[in-house]
């Protein structure tokens, strides 16, 4: 057996997903999984740390310790579902929580005390995967297309995976093995912000609230004027661009809009920007596999199917044998597996890096 644990906490700030994976004989077999939500106080602090604030250096360090504790709890829960002991796991691949993503300035920061996580788990920890790609001139994101190709690519067939977390990204797996991918724009991040503000809920379950509204064409056009959408890849984004102030700036001119109409428009924004990326970079694809939390938003998936047309089937990665919420954690396990083998984990065709690089920093147990 070749056992690795992948831990992922994304832009939605809902908590950490963990998977235990056996990479043996070229195959990836998921043995157990778990999800641990962030405590409300930690989530609030991580949201506050997305922007400059007083005493943020100390606050971020303390938050990194708390993140390590939540990650360790997830590792414990995953292993508790099996007979596997910490000593049997080669490494934990841990994403950390993105606090800043500014590759144009030469840095990206994922908050996590990797040393503390290794101490708590008794397992080697590999973290800080994005920094080396940025150091090599890349975006540092998305990193999942390389894993998608290794885990889900099929010779002779185009496959598109659309990951809809806080930010949405696509991986285009070409029949000849060539891979492209990029962040298309907001996934759930603006929708979560809007429903939290108006209904006090963390997300729009099933897209039920959006389904009660009507898309506002002028608001949609205003948001689509954001230059990021027209920029060519490689490109990546996050809360540094798509945040509450960005949303309010566009909504301000539509003060008579109902909250549910704005929600419907935000949902259409995610669908239309995803579809535009797929049409431009994978025009021949016949099927799109959704993963991430947005895969369970029925209104969003219907809108995406409408944008793509009847010739494209929209389904989820369940059809590939992996539940949508676990795909990213599986990818981080794969990145740890690649680091352990001292093999590159990035794709310059995706991130724009100067070449393939071994990604991650090791914290021995």
mmCIF file of C-alpha atoms in Angstrom:
data_model
loop_
_atom_site.group_PDB
_atom_site.id
_atom_site.type_symbol
_atom_site.label_atom_id
_atom_site.label_comp_id
_atom_site.label_asym_id
_atom_site.label_seq_id
_atom_site.Cartn_x
_atom_site.Cartn_y
_atom_site.Cartn_z
ATOM 1 C CA UNK A 1 0.000 0.000 0.000
ATOM 2 C CA UNK A 2 1.042 3.606 -0.626
ATOM 3 C CA UNK A 3 -1.139 5.673 1.689
ATOM 4 C CA UNK A 4 -1.599 9.433 1.640
ATOM 5 C CA UNK A 5 -4.136 11.781 3.192
ATOM 6 C CA UNK A 6 -5.321 14.855 1.330
ATOM 7 C CA UNK A 7 -6.784 17.839 3.195
ATOM 8 C CA UNK A 8 -8.511 20.710 1.442
ATOM 9 C CA UNK A 9 -10.154 23.874 2.727
ATOM 10 C CA UNK A 10 -11.269 26.213 -0.014
ATOM 11 C CA UNK A 11 -12.473 29.730 -0.644
ATOM 12 C CA UNK A 12 -15.928 28.999 0.742
ATOM 13 C CA UNK A 13 -14.398 28.717 4.238
ATOM 14 C CA UNK A 14 -16.854 26.016 5.277
ATOM 15 C CA UNK A 15 -14.241 23.681 6.752
ATOM 16 C CA UNK A 16 -11.845 20.936 5.715
ATOM 17 C CA UNK A 17 -12.433 17.840 3.588
ATOM 18 C CA UNK A 18 -10.108 14.898 4.105
ATOM 19 C CA UNK A 19 -9.530 11.665 2.190
ATOM 20 C CA UNK A 20 -7.297 8.658 2.743
ATOM 21 C CA UNK A 21 -6.033 7.361 -0.586
ATOM 22 C CA UNK A 22 -4.018 4.317 -1.589
ATOM 23 C CA UNK A 23 -1.837 5.066 -4.624
ATOM 24 C CA UNK A 24 -0.751 1.583 -5.595
ATOM 25 C CA UNK A 25 0.220 0.208 -9.004
ATOM 26 C CA UNK A 26 -0.815 3.388 -10.781
ATOM 27 C CA UNK A 27 -4.335 3.479 -9.344
ATOM 28 C CA UNK A 28 -5.925 5.744 -6.729
ATOM 29 C CA UNK A 29 -8.331 4.076 -4.305
ATOM 30 C CA UNK A 30 -10.181 6.190 -1.750
ATOM 31 C CA UNK A 31 -10.399 4.300 1.544
ATOM 32 C CA UNK A 32 -12.123 6.810 3.842
ATOM 33 C CA UNK A 33 -13.187 10.447 4.010
ATOM 34 C CA UNK A 34 -14.424 13.030 6.471
ATOM 35 C CA UNK A 35 -15.474 16.669 6.723
ATOM 36 C CA UNK A 36 -14.862 18.910 9.714
ATOM 37 C CA UNK A 37 -16.559 22.323 9.663
ATOM 38 C CA UNK A 38 -14.750 25.410 10.837
ATOM 39 C CA UNK A 39 -16.012 26.816 14.141
ATOM 40 C CA UNK A 40 -17.924 30.040 13.499
ATOM 41 C CA UNK A 41 -15.325 32.143 15.309
ATOM 42 C CA UNK A 42 -12.507 30.756 13.159
ATOM 43 C CA UNK A 43 -14.470 31.278 9.963
ATOM 44 C CA UNK A 44 -15.208 34.869 10.960
ATOM 45 C CA UNK A 45 -11.541 35.491 11.697
ATOM 46 C CA UNK A 46 -10.459 33.995 8.364
ATOM 47 C CA UNK A 47 -12.950 36.206 6.563
ATOM 48 C CA UNK A 48 -11.578 39.247 8.391
ATOM 49 C CA UNK A 49 -8.009 38.277 7.485
ATOM 50 C CA UNK A 50 -8.844 38.396 3.772
ATOM 51 C CA UNK A 51 -8.222 42.158 3.970
ATOM 52 C CA UNK A 52 -5.652 44.331 5.742
ATOM 53 C CA UNK A 53 -6.505 44.787 9.396
ATOM 54 C CA UNK A 54 -5.005 45.693 12.757
ATOM 55 C CA UNK A 55 -2.459 43.276 14.233
ATOM 56 C CA UNK A 56 -3.046 40.894 11.340
ATOM 57 C CA UNK A 57 0.393 39.236 11.570
ATOM 58 C CA UNK A 58 -0.251 37.887 15.064
ATOM 59 C CA UNK A 59 -3.898 37.126 14.310
ATOM 60 C CA UNK A 60 -2.949 35.145 11.204
ATOM 61 C CA UNK A 61 -0.360 33.124 13.134
ATOM 62 C CA UNK A 62 -2.920 32.249 15.783
ATOM 63 C CA UNK A 63 -5.463 31.353 13.092
ATOM 64 C CA UNK A 64 -2.856 29.099 11.454
ATOM 65 C CA UNK A 65 -2.583 27.176 14.729
ATOM 66 C CA UNK A 66 -6.357 26.800 14.928
ATOM 67 C CA UNK A 67 -6.497 25.609 11.324
ATOM 68 C CA UNK A 68 -3.861 22.968 12.144
ATOM 69 C CA UNK A 69 -6.041 21.746 15.016
ATOM 70 C CA UNK A 70 -9.088 21.398 12.726
ATOM 71 C CA UNK A 71 -6.959 19.622 10.117
ATOM 72 C CA UNK A 72 -5.635 17.226 12.768
ATOM 73 C CA UNK A 73 -9.190 16.473 13.847
ATOM 74 C CA UNK A 74 -10.060 15.612 10.248
ATOM 75 C CA UNK A 75 -7.052 13.272 9.988
ATOM 76 C CA UNK A 76 -8.116 11.571 13.204
ATOM 77 C CA UNK A 77 -11.677 11.099 11.927
ATOM 78 C CA UNK A 78 -10.499 9.699 8.592
ATOM 79 C CA UNK A 79 -8.193 7.155 10.219
ATOM 80 C CA UNK A 80 -10.857 6.200 12.767
ATOM 81 C CA UNK A 81 -12.941 4.817 9.901
ATOM 82 C CA UNK A 82 -10.186 2.307 9.076
ATOM 83 C CA UNK A 83 -7.693 0.029 10.803
ATOM 84 C CA UNK A 84 -4.821 2.159 9.508
ATOM 85 C CA UNK A 85 -2.446 3.783 11.990
ATOM 86 C CA UNK A 86 -0.667 7.142 11.543
ATOM 87 C CA UNK A 87 2.661 5.345 11.120
ATOM 88 C CA UNK A 88 1.248 3.567 8.046
ATOM 89 C CA UNK A 89 0.551 6.861 6.211
ATOM 90 C CA UNK A 90 3.441 8.194 4.175
ATOM 91 C CA UNK A 91 2.321 11.820 4.255
ATOM 92 C CA UNK A 92 -0.516 14.295 4.629
ATOM 93 C CA UNK A 93 -0.944 16.738 1.763
ATOM 94 C CA UNK A 94 -2.449 19.873 3.321
ATOM 95 C CA UNK A 95 -3.662 22.860 1.356
ATOM 96 C CA UNK A 96 -4.077 25.413 4.143
ATOM 97 C CA UNK A 97 -6.437 28.381 3.940
ATOM 98 C CA UNK A 98 -5.783 30.999 1.301
ATOM 99 C CA UNK A 99 -5.516 34.429 2.926
ATOM 100 C CA UNK A 100 -3.968 36.294 -0.013
ATOM 101 C CA UNK A 101 -3.467 35.260 -3.624
ATOM 102 C CA UNK A 102 -1.390 37.841 -5.488
ATOM 103 C CA UNK A 103 0.744 36.025 -8.063
ATOM 104 C CA UNK A 104 1.099 39.285 -10.001
ATOM 105 C CA UNK A 105 3.087 40.508 -6.981
ATOM 106 C CA UNK A 106 4.993 37.240 -6.673
ATOM 107 C CA UNK A 107 3.285 35.628 -3.699
ATOM 108 C CA UNK A 108 0.375 33.548 -2.499
ATOM 109 C CA UNK A 109 -0.327 32.728 1.152
ATOM 110 C CA UNK A 110 -2.094 29.694 2.542
ATOM 111 C CA UNK A 111 -2.450 29.920 6.315
ATOM 112 C CA UNK A 112 -1.491 26.728 8.169
ATOM 113 C CA UNK A 113 1.044 25.798 10.826
ATOM 114 C CA UNK A 114 2.444 22.724 9.080
ATOM 115 C CA UNK A 115 4.895 21.992 11.897
ATOM 116 C CA UNK A 116 2.079 21.924 14.436
ATOM 117 C CA UNK A 117 -0.024 19.680 12.186
ATOM 118 C CA UNK A 118 2.875 17.194 11.943
ATOM 119 C CA UNK A 119 3.237 17.313 15.715
ATOM 120 C CA UNK A 120 -0.481 16.696 16.267
ATOM 121 C CA UNK A 121 -0.828 13.916 13.681
ATOM 122 C CA UNK A 122 2.461 12.084 13.985
ATOM 123 C CA UNK A 123 2.591 11.965 10.174
ATOM 124 C CA UNK A 124 4.850 13.759 7.680
ATOM 125 C CA UNK A 125 3.055 16.880 6.438
ATOM 126 C CA UNK A 126 3.546 18.405 2.998
ATOM 127 C CA UNK A 127 2.109 21.902 2.634
ATOM 128 C CA UNK A 128 2.655 25.234 0.848
ATOM 129 C CA UNK A 129 2.154 23.674 -2.584
ATOM 130 C CA UNK A 130 1.460 26.871 -4.518
ATOM 131 C CA UNK A 131 4.542 28.915 -3.604
ATOM 132 C CA UNK A 132 7.064 27.106 -5.824
ATOM 133 C CA UNK A 133 4.925 27.514 -8.928
ATOM 134 C CA UNK A 134 4.613 31.242 -8.212
ATOM 135 C CA UNK A 135 8.375 31.441 -7.644
ATOM 136 C CA UNK A 136 8.790 29.933 -11.123
ATOM 137 C CA UNK A 137 6.665 32.704 -12.629
ATOM 138 C CA UNK A 138 3.360 30.856 -12.520
ATOM 139 C CA UNK A 139 -0.046 31.666 -11.114
ATOM 140 C CA UNK A 140 0.185 28.988 -8.425
ATOM 141 C CA UNK A 141 -3.358 28.039 -9.393
ATOM 142 C CA UNK A 142 -5.226 26.115 -10.386
ATOM 143 C CA UNK A 143 -3.117 23.106 -9.439
ATOM 144 C CA UNK A 144 -5.875 20.524 -9.751
ATOM 145 C CA UNK A 145 -5.713 20.076 -13.575
ATOM 146 C CA UNK A 146 -2.509 18.013 -13.277
ATOM 147 C CA UNK A 147 -4.196 15.724 -10.765
ATOM 148 C CA UNK A 148 -7.374 15.621 -12.834
ATOM 149 C CA UNK A 149 -5.380 14.415 -15.827
ATOM 150 C CA UNK A 150 -3.597 11.730 -13.796
ATOM 151 C CA UNK A 151 -6.760 10.528 -12.077
ATOM 152 C CA UNK A 152 -9.484 11.073 -14.685
ATOM 153 C CA UNK A 153 -7.856 11.559 -18.100
ATOM 154 C CA UNK A 154 -8.883 9.137 -20.849
ATOM 155 C CA UNK A 155 -6.875 8.545 -24.004
ATOM 156 C CA UNK A 156 -8.748 9.527 -27.142
ATOM 157 C CA UNK A 157 -11.515 11.466 -25.390
ATOM 158 C CA UNK A 158 -11.933 15.061 -24.289
ATOM 159 C CA UNK A 159 -13.028 15.459 -20.682
ATOM 160 C CA UNK A 160 -13.853 18.678 -18.887
ATOM 161 C CA UNK A 161 -13.933 18.873 -15.102
ATOM 162 C CA UNK A 162 -15.508 21.969 -13.610
ATOM 163 C CA UNK A 163 -14.700 22.530 -9.964
ATOM 164 C CA UNK A 164 -17.198 24.903 -8.343
ATOM 165 C CA UNK A 165 -15.939 25.904 -4.939
ATOM 166 C CA UNK A 166 -15.762 29.486 -3.748
ATOM 167 C CA UNK A 167 -13.958 30.131 -7.028
ATOM 168 C CA UNK A 168 -14.772 28.113 -10.153
ATOM 169 C CA UNK A 169 -12.137 26.553 -12.384
ATOM 170 C CA UNK A 170 -12.056 24.176 -15.315
ATOM 171 C CA UNK A 171 -9.652 21.434 -16.375
ATOM 172 C CA UNK A 172 -9.706 20.547 -20.069
ATOM 173 C CA UNK A 173 -8.239 17.082 -20.576
ATOM 174 C CA UNK A 174 -7.525 16.669 -24.280
ATOM 175 C CA UNK A 175 -7.504 13.290 -26.097
ATOM 176 C CA UNK A 176 -3.737 13.556 -26.707
ATOM 177 C CA UNK A 177 -2.983 14.173 -23.025
ATOM 178 C CA UNK A 178 -2.561 17.944 -23.320
ATOM 179 C CA UNK A 179 -4.150 19.814 -20.427
ATOM 180 C CA UNK A 180 -5.367 23.365 -20.053
ATOM 181 C CA UNK A 181 -7.177 24.955 -17.161
ATOM 182 C CA UNK A 182 -7.821 28.206 -15.323
ATOM 183 C CA UNK A 183 -10.079 29.954 -12.836
ATOM 184 C CA UNK A 184 -13.180 31.119 -14.693
ATOM 185 C CA UNK A 185 -14.283 33.478 -11.909
ATOM 186 C CA UNK A 186 -16.571 33.305 -8.885
ATOM 187 C CA UNK A 187 -18.127 29.983 -8.028
ATOM 188 C CA UNK A 188 -20.062 30.145 -4.775
ATOM 189 C CA UNK A 189 -18.183 33.001 -3.098
ATOM 190 C CA UNK A 190 -20.520 35.834 -4.092
ATOM 191 C CA UNK A 191 -23.652 33.728 -3.721
ATOM 192 C CA UNK A 192 -22.575 32.731 -0.212
ATOM 193 C CA UNK A 193 -21.865 36.347 0.671
ATOM 194 C CA UNK A 194 -25.283 37.476 -0.567
ATOM 195 C CA UNK A 195 -27.389 34.813 1.147
ATOM 196 C CA UNK A 196 -25.425 35.246 4.350
ATOM 197 C CA UNK A 197 -26.146 38.965 4.317
ATOM 198 C CA UNK A 198 -29.887 38.600 3.662
ATOM 199 C CA UNK A 199 -30.946 35.252 5.132
ATOM 200 C CA UNK A 200 -28.131 34.454 7.546
ATOM 201 C CA UNK A 201 -27.448 31.141 5.803
ATOM 202 C CA UNK A 202 -23.995 29.869 4.804
ATOM 203 C CA UNK A 203 -25.072 28.900 1.267
ATOM 204 C CA UNK A 204 -28.084 28.552 -1.011
ATOM 205 C CA UNK A 205 -28.924 24.881 -0.542
ATOM 206 C CA UNK A 206 -29.816 23.331 -3.890
ATOM 207 C CA UNK A 207 -30.085 26.820 -5.385
ATOM 208 C CA UNK A 208 -33.592 27.051 -3.920
ATOM 209 C CA UNK A 209 -33.464 30.787 -3.182
ATOM 210 C CA UNK A 210 -31.986 31.652 -6.571
ATOM 211 C CA UNK A 211 -34.804 29.692 -8.202
ATOM 212 C CA UNK A 212 -37.341 32.173 -6.772
ATOM 213 C CA UNK A 213 -35.674 35.143 -8.465
ATOM 214 C CA UNK A 214 -35.332 36.510 -11.986
ATOM 215 C CA UNK A 215 -32.003 37.248 -13.674
ATOM 216 C CA UNK A 216 -31.440 40.994 -14.095
ATOM 217 C CA UNK A 217 -29.817 41.583 -17.515
ATOM 218 C CA UNK A 218 -28.360 45.006 -16.695
ATOM 219 C CA UNK A 219 -26.805 43.784 -13.437
ATOM 220 C CA UNK A 220 -25.430 40.721 -15.195
ATOM 221 C CA UNK A 221 -23.910 42.895 -17.930
ATOM 222 C CA UNK A 222 -22.363 45.162 -15.312
ATOM 223 C CA UNK A 223 -20.690 42.254 -13.549
ATOM 224 C CA UNK A 224 -19.563 40.678 -16.813
ATOM 225 C CA UNK A 225 -17.714 43.897 -17.650
ATOM 226 C CA UNK A 226 -15.090 42.885 -15.063
ATOM 227 C CA UNK A 227 -11.791 42.721 -17.067
ATOM 228 C CA UNK A 228 -10.823 39.403 -15.464
ATOM 229 C CA UNK A 229 -13.425 37.546 -17.500
ATOM 230 C CA UNK A 230 -11.951 38.707 -20.822
ATOM 231 C CA UNK A 231 -8.327 38.123 -19.807
ATOM 232 C CA UNK A 232 -6.648 35.119 -21.456
ATOM 233 C CA UNK A 233 -5.226 32.259 -19.401
ATOM 234 C CA UNK A 234 -3.085 31.498 -17.541
ATOM 235 C CA UNK A 235 -5.091 33.267 -14.870
ATOM 236 C CA UNK A 236 -6.297 32.695 -11.332
ATOM 237 C CA UNK A 237 -8.349 34.670 -8.867
ATOM 238 C CA UNK A 238 -9.900 34.648 -5.404
ATOM 239 C CA UNK A 239 -11.392 36.856 -2.705
ATOM 240 C CA UNK A 240 -8.728 39.451 -3.469
ATOM 241 C CA UNK A 241 -10.944 40.425 -6.432
ATOM 242 C CA UNK A 242 -14.374 38.885 -5.928
ATOM 243 C CA UNK A 243 -15.409 40.132 -2.497
ATOM 244 C CA UNK A 244 -18.294 41.946 -0.811
ATOM 245 C CA UNK A 245 -17.184 45.396 -1.969
ATOM 246 C CA UNK A 246 -16.953 44.224 -5.589
ATOM 247 C CA UNK A 247 -20.471 42.856 -5.348
ATOM 248 C CA UNK A 248 -21.852 45.962 -3.659
ATOM 249 C CA UNK A 249 -20.321 48.221 -6.304
ATOM 250 C CA UNK A 250 -22.312 46.476 -9.014
ATOM 251 C CA UNK A 251 -25.522 46.055 -7.021
ATOM 252 C CA UNK A 252 -25.505 49.723 -5.949
ATOM 253 C CA UNK A 253 -26.972 50.876 -9.256
ATOM 254 C CA UNK A 254 -29.844 48.383 -8.883
ATOM 255 C CA UNK A 255 -31.272 49.429 -5.541
ATOM 256 C CA UNK A 256 -34.799 48.388 -6.521
ATOM 257 C CA UNK A 257 -33.729 44.812 -7.241
ATOM 258 C CA UNK A 258 -35.076 42.188 -4.873
ATOM 259 C CA UNK A 259 -32.466 40.115 -3.013
ATOM 260 C CA UNK A 260 -33.653 36.932 -4.729
ATOM 261 C CA UNK A 261 -33.269 38.574 -8.164
ATOM 262 C CA UNK A 262 -29.671 39.459 -7.300
ATOM 263 C CA UNK A 263 -29.149 35.858 -6.161
ATOM 264 C CA UNK A 264 -30.506 34.516 -9.441
ATOM 265 C CA UNK A 265 -28.188 36.897 -11.313
ATOM 266 C CA UNK A 266 -25.144 35.823 -9.312
ATOM 267 C CA UNK A 267 -25.961 32.193 -10.042
ATOM 268 C CA UNK A 268 -26.233 32.978 -13.752
ATOM 269 C CA UNK A 269 -22.896 34.826 -13.564
ATOM 270 C CA UNK A 270 -21.160 31.672 -12.363
ATOM 271 C CA UNK A 271 -22.901 29.581 -15.021
ATOM 272 C CA UNK A 272 -22.202 31.931 -17.918
ATOM 273 C CA UNK A 273 -18.505 32.438 -17.102
ATOM 274 C CA UNK A 274 -17.977 28.691 -16.672
ATOM 275 C CA UNK A 275 -19.739 28.001 -19.949
ATOM 276 C CA UNK A 276 -17.732 30.669 -21.775
ATOM 277 C CA UNK A 277 -14.474 29.054 -20.691
ATOM 278 C CA UNK A 278 -15.668 25.612 -21.733
ATOM 279 C CA UNK A 279 -16.935 26.784 -25.136
ATOM 280 C CA UNK A 280 -13.706 28.616 -25.877
ATOM 281 C CA UNK A 281 -11.248 25.960 -24.745
ATOM 282 C CA UNK A 282 -13.180 22.705 -25.190
ATOM 283 C CA UNK A 283 -15.693 23.321 -27.995
ATOM 284 C CA UNK A 284 -15.813 19.634 -28.926
ATOM 285 C CA UNK A 285 -16.575 18.304 -25.461
ATOM 286 C CA UNK A 286 -19.752 16.306 -25.039
ATOM 287 C CA UNK A 287 -19.761 15.946 -21.266
ATOM 288 C CA UNK A 288 -18.806 18.147 -18.320
ATOM 289 C CA UNK A 289 -18.161 16.644 -14.891
ATOM 290 C CA UNK A 290 -18.913 18.896 -11.927
ATOM 291 C CA UNK A 291 -17.211 18.731 -8.544
ATOM 292 C CA UNK A 292 -17.039 20.946 -5.482
ATOM 293 C CA UNK A 293 -19.938 22.225 -3.437
ATOM 294 C CA UNK A 294 -21.559 23.929 -6.422
ATOM 295 C CA UNK A 295 -22.173 20.538 -8.024
ATOM 296 C CA UNK A 296 -25.139 20.185 -5.650
ATOM 297 C CA UNK A 297 -26.714 23.521 -6.631
ATOM 298 C CA UNK A 298 -29.543 22.410 -8.916
ATOM 299 C CA UNK A 299 -30.329 25.930 -10.139
ATOM 300 C CA UNK A 300 -26.695 26.518 -11.059
ATOM 301 C CA UNK A 301 -26.346 23.204 -12.882
ATOM 302 C CA UNK A 302 -29.558 23.867 -14.841
ATOM 303 C CA UNK A 303 -28.288 27.304 -15.821
ATOM 304 C CA UNK A 304 -24.933 25.843 -16.859
ATOM 305 C CA UNK A 305 -26.647 23.189 -18.976
ATOM 306 C CA UNK A 306 -28.762 25.919 -20.578
ATOM 307 C CA UNK A 307 -25.654 27.965 -21.417
ATOM 308 C CA UNK A 308 -23.807 24.972 -22.893
ATOM 309 C CA UNK A 309 -26.700 23.667 -24.974
ATOM 310 C CA UNK A 310 -28.376 20.316 -25.361
ATOM 311 C CA UNK A 311 -25.361 18.723 -27.102
ATOM 312 C CA UNK A 312 -23.343 18.850 -23.854
ATOM 313 C CA UNK A 313 -24.224 16.591 -20.936
ATOM 314 C CA UNK A 314 -23.703 18.078 -17.472
ATOM 315 C CA UNK A 315 -23.149 15.517 -14.731
ATOM 316 C CA UNK A 316 -20.967 15.122 -11.626
ATOM 317 C CA UNK A 317 -17.770 13.258 -10.818
ATOM 318 C CA UNK A 318 -19.916 10.582 -9.184
ATOM 319 C CA UNK A 319 -19.911 9.172 -12.724
ATOM 320 C CA UNK A 320 -16.110 8.875 -12.451
ATOM 321 C CA UNK A 321 -16.282 7.162 -9.073
ATOM 322 C CA UNK A 322 -15.488 10.134 -6.814
ATOM 323 C CA UNK A 323 -18.060 12.165 -4.879
ATOM 324 C CA UNK A 324 -17.929 15.868 -5.875
ATOM 325 C CA UNK A 325 -16.946 17.220 -2.420
ATOM 326 C CA UNK A 326 -13.913 14.898 -2.246
ATOM 327 C CA UNK A 327 -12.246 15.617 -5.575
ATOM 328 C CA UNK A 328 -10.070 18.497 -4.383
ATOM 329 C CA UNK A 329 -8.923 16.656 -1.262
ATOM 330 C CA UNK A 330 -8.070 13.708 -3.511
ATOM 331 C CA UNK A 331 -6.000 16.062 -5.664
ATOM 332 C CA UNK A 332 -4.028 17.222 -2.615
ATOM 333 C CA UNK A 333 -3.321 13.637 -1.688
ATOM 334 C CA UNK A 334 -2.018 13.180 -5.242
ATOM 335 C CA UNK A 335 0.178 16.270 -4.933
ATOM 336 C CA UNK A 336 1.644 14.825 -1.730
ATOM 337 C CA UNK A 337 2.211 11.535 -3.567
ATOM 338 C CA UNK A 338 4.071 13.420 -6.304
ATOM 339 C CA UNK A 339 6.208 15.301 -3.779
ATOM 340 C CA UNK A 340 7.061 12.035 -2.023
ATOM 341 C CA UNK A 341 8.255 10.637 -5.359
ATOM 342 C CA UNK A 342 10.087 13.934 -6.069
ATOM 343 C CA UNK A 343 8.047 14.369 -9.242
ATOM 344 C CA UNK A 344 6.575 17.657 -10.539
ATOM 345 C CA UNK A 345 3.034 18.553 -9.509
ATOM 346 C CA UNK A 346 2.325 21.562 -11.713
ATOM 347 C CA UNK A 347 1.535 22.009 -15.395
ATOM 348 C CA UNK A 348 3.200 25.037 -17.010
ATOM 349 C CA UNK A 349 0.501 24.936 -19.710
ATOM 350 C CA UNK A 350 -2.006 25.735 -16.954
ATOM 351 C CA UNK A 351 -0.180 28.027 -14.524
ATOM 352 C CA UNK A 352 2.309 29.706 -16.853
ATOM 353 C CA UNK A 353 5.305 28.642 -14.759
ATOM 354 C CA UNK A 354 8.706 28.489 -16.436
ATOM 355 C CA UNK A 355 8.700 24.718 -16.191
ATOM 356 C CA UNK A 356 7.631 21.663 -14.189
ATOM 357 C CA UNK A 357 8.388 21.968 -10.487
ATOM 358 C CA UNK A 358 8.220 19.742 -7.410
ATOM 359 C CA UNK A 359 5.603 21.437 -5.237
ATOM 360 C CA UNK A 360 5.410 21.597 -1.467
ATOM 361 C CA UNK A 361 7.411 21.935 1.740
ATOM 362 C CA UNK A 362 7.991 18.988 4.086
ATOM 363 C CA UNK A 363 7.376 19.027 7.836
ATOM 364 C CA UNK A 364 8.656 15.643 9.092
ATOM 365 C CA UNK A 365 6.723 13.903 11.838
#
